[in-house]
PDB file of C-alpha atoms in Angstrom:
ATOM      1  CA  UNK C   1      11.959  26.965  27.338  1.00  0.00           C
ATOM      2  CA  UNK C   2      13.401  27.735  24.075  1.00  0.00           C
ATOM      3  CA  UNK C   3      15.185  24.312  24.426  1.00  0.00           C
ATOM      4  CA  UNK C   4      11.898  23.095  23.973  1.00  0.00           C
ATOM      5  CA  UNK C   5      10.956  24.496  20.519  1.00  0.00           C
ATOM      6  CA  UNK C   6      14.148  23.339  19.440  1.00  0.00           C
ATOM      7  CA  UNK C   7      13.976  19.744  20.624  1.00  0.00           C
ATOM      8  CA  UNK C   8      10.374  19.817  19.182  1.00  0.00           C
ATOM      9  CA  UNK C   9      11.705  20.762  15.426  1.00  0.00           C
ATOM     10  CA  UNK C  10      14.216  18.409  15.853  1.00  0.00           C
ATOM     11  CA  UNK C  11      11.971  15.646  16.857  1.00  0.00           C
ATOM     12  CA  UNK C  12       9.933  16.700  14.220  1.00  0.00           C
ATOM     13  CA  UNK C  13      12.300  16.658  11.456  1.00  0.00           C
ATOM     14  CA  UNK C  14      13.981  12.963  12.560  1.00  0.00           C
ATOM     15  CA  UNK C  15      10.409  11.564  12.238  1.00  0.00           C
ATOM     16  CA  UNK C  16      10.149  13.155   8.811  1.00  0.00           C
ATOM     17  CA  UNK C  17      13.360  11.962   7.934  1.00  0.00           C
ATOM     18  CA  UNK C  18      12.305   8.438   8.899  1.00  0.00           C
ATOM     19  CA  UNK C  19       9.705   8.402   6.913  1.00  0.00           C
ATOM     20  CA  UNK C  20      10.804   9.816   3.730  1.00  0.00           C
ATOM     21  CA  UNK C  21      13.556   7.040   3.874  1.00  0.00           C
ATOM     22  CA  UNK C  22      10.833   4.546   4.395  1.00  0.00           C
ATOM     23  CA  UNK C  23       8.853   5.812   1.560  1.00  0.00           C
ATOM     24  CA  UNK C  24      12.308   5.689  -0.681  1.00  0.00           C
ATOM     25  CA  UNK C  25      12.805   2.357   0.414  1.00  0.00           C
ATOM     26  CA  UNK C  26       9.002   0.850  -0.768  1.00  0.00           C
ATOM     27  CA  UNK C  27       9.520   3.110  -4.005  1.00  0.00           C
ATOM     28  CA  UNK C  28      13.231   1.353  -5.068  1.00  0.00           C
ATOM     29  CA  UNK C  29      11.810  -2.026  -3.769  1.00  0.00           C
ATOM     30  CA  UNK C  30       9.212  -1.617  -5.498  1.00  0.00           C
ATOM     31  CA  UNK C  31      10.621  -0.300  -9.041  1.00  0.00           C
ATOM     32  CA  UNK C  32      13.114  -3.428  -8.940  1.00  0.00           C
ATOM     33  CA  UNK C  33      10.068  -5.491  -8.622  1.00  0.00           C
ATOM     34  CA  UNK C  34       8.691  -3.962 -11.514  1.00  0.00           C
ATOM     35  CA  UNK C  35      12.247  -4.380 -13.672  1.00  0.00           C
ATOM     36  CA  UNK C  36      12.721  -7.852 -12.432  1.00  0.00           C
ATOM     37  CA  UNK C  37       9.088  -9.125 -13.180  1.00  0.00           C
ATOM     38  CA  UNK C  38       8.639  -6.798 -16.128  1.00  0.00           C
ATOM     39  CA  UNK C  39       5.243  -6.109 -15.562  1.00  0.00           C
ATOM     40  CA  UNK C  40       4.639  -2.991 -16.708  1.00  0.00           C
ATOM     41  CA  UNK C  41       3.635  -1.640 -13.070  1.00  0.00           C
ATOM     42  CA  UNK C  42       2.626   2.153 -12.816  1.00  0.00           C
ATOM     43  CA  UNK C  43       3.167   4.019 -10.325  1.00  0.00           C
ATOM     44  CA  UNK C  44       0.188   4.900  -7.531  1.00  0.00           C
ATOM     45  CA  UNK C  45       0.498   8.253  -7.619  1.00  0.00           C
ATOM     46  CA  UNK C  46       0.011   8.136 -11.377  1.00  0.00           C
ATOM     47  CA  UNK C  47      -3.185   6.275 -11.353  1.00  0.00           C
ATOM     48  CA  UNK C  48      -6.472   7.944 -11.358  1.00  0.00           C
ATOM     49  CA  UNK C  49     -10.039   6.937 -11.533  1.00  0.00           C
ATOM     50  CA  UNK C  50     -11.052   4.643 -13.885  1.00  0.00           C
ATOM     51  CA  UNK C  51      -7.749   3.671 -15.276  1.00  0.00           C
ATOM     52  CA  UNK C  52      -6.753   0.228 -15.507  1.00  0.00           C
ATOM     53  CA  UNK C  53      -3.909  -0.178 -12.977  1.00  0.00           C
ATOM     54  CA  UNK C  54      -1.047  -3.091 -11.935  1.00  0.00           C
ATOM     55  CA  UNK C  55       1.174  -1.697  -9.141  1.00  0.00           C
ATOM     56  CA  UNK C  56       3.505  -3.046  -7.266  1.00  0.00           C
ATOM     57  CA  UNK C  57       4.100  -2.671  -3.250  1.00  0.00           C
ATOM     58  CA  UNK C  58       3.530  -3.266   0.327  1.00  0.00           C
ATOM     59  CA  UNK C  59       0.588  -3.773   2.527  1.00  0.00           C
ATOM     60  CA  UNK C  60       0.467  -1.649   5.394  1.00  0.00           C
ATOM     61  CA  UNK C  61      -2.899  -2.341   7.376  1.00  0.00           C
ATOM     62  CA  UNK C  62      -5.016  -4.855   6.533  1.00  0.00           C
ATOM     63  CA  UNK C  63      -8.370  -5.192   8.406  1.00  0.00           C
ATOM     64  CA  UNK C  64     -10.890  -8.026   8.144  1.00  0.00           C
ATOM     65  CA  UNK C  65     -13.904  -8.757   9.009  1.00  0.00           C
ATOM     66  CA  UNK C  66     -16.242 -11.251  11.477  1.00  0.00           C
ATOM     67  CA  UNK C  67     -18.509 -14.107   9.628  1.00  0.00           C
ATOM     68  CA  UNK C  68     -21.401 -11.906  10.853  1.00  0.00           C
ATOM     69  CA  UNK C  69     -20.602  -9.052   8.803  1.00  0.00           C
ATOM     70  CA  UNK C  70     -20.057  -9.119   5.193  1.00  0.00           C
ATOM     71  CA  UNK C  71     -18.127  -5.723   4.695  1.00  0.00           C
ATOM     72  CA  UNK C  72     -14.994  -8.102   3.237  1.00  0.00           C
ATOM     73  CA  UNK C  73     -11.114  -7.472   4.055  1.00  0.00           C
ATOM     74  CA  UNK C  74      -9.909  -4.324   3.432  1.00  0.00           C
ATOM     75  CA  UNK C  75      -6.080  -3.252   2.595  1.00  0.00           C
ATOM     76  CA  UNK C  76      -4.264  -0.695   2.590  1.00  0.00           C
ATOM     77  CA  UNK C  77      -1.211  -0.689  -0.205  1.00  0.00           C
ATOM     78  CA  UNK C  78       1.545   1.867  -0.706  1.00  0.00           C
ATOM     79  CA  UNK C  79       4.187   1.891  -3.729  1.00  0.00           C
ATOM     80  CA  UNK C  80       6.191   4.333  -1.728  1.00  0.00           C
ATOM     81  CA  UNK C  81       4.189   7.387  -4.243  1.00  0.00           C
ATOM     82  CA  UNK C  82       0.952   6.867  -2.697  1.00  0.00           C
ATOM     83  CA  UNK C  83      -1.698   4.857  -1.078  1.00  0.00           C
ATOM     84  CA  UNK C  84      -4.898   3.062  -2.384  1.00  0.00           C
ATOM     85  CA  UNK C  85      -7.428   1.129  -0.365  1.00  0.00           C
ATOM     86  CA  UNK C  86      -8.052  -2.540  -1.732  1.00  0.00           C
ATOM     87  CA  UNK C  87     -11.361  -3.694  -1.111  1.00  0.00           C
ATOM     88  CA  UNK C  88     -11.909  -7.767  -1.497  1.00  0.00           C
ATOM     89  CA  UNK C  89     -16.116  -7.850  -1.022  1.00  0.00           C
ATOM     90  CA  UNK C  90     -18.241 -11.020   0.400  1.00  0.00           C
ATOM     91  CA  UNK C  91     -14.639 -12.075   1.865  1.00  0.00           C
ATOM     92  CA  UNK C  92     -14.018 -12.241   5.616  1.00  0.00           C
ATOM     93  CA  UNK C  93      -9.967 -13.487   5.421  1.00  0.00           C
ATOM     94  CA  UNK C  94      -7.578 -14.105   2.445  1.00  0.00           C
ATOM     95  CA  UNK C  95      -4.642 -16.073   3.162  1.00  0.00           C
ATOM     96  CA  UNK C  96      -1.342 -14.171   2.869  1.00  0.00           C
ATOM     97  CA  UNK C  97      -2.947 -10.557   2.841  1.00  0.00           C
ATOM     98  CA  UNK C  98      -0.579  -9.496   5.849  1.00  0.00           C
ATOM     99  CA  UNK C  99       0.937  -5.999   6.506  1.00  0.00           C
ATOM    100  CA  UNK C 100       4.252  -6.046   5.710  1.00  0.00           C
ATOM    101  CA  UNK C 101       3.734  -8.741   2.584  1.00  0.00           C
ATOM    102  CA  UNK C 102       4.778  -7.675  -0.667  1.00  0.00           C
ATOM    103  CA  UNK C 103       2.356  -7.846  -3.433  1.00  0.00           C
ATOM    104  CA  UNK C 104       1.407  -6.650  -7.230  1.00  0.00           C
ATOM    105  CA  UNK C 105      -1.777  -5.358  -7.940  1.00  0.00           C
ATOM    106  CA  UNK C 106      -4.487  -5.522 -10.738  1.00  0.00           C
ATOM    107  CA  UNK C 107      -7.460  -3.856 -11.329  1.00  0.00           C
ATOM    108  CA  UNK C 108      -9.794  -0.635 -11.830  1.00  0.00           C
ATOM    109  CA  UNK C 109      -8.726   2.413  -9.695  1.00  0.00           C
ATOM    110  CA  UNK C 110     -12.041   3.766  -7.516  1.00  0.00           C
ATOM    111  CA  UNK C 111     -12.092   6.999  -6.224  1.00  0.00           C
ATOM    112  CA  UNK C 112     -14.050   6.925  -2.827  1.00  0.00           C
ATOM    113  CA  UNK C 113     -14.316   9.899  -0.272  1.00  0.00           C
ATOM    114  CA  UNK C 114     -11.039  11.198  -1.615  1.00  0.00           C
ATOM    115  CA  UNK C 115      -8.746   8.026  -1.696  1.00  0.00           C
ATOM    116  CA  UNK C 116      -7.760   5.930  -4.330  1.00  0.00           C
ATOM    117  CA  UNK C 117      -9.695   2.409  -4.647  1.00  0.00           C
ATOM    118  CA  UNK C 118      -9.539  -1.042  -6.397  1.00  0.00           C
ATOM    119  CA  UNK C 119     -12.426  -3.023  -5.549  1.00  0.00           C
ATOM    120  CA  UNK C 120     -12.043  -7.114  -5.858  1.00  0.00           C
ATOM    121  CA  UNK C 121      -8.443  -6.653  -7.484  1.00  0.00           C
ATOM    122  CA  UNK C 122      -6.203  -9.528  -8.987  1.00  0.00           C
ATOM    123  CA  UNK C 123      -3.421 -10.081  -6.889  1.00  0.00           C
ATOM    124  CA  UNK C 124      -0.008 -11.754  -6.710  1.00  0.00           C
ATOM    125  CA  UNK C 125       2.025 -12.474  -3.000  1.00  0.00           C
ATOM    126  CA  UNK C 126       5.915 -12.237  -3.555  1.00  0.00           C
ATOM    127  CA  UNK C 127       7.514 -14.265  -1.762  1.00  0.00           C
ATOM    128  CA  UNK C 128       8.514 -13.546   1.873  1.00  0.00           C
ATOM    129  CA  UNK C 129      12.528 -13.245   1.125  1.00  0.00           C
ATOM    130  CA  UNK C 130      11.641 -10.718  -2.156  1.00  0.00           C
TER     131      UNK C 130
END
């Protein structure tokens, strides 16, 4: 049984391993976005509420909605620092808000139940080879 414990903590670190790369990999991406396009991007984990914010990353999720409802799409972003939640209202689809597609960020920084938030914000798609 103690083979168990150690294949656990094994397992364990290899999966944070994987995803401290992954987060490295957003956060380089996404500084040599910010270099290349020189747009003064901040990074997520330095925003807080109420500042005025342009960051550059990676949607993860995104989720939409039916015609029925009007709750709008929701997104969530990560520079590779942190995550915020990007809220589009009255909308039920926006083309090119995919997971996976890169994409820089404008607007207000929300705080709601905990997490970071930019409600309606500006946004710009890179394109798909970037």
């Amino acid at each position: 049984m103690a083979n168990t414990g150690l294949l656990k903590r094994l397992g364990k670190m290899l999966t944070e391993d994987l995803e401290n790369v992954e987060d490295e990999r957003v956060q380089r991406e996404s500084a040599a976005a910010n270099a290349e396009r020189a747009t003064g991007a901040q990074c997520a984990r330095d925003c807080s509420r109420g500042d005025e914010a342009v960051m550059i990353g990676e949607l993860r999720a995104v989720e939409t909605c039916s015609r029925n409802t009007n709750s709008g799409v929701r997104a969530e972003f990560f520079d590779g620092t942190d995550t915020v939640l990007l809220k589009w209202m009255g909308r039920n689809r926006i083309p090119g808000i995919e997971p996976g597609r890169r994409i820089t960020v404008r607007g207000r920084v929300a705080n709601a139940d905990g997490m970071k938030v930019v409600y309606n914000p500006e946004y710009e798609l890179h394109a798909v080879d970037e």
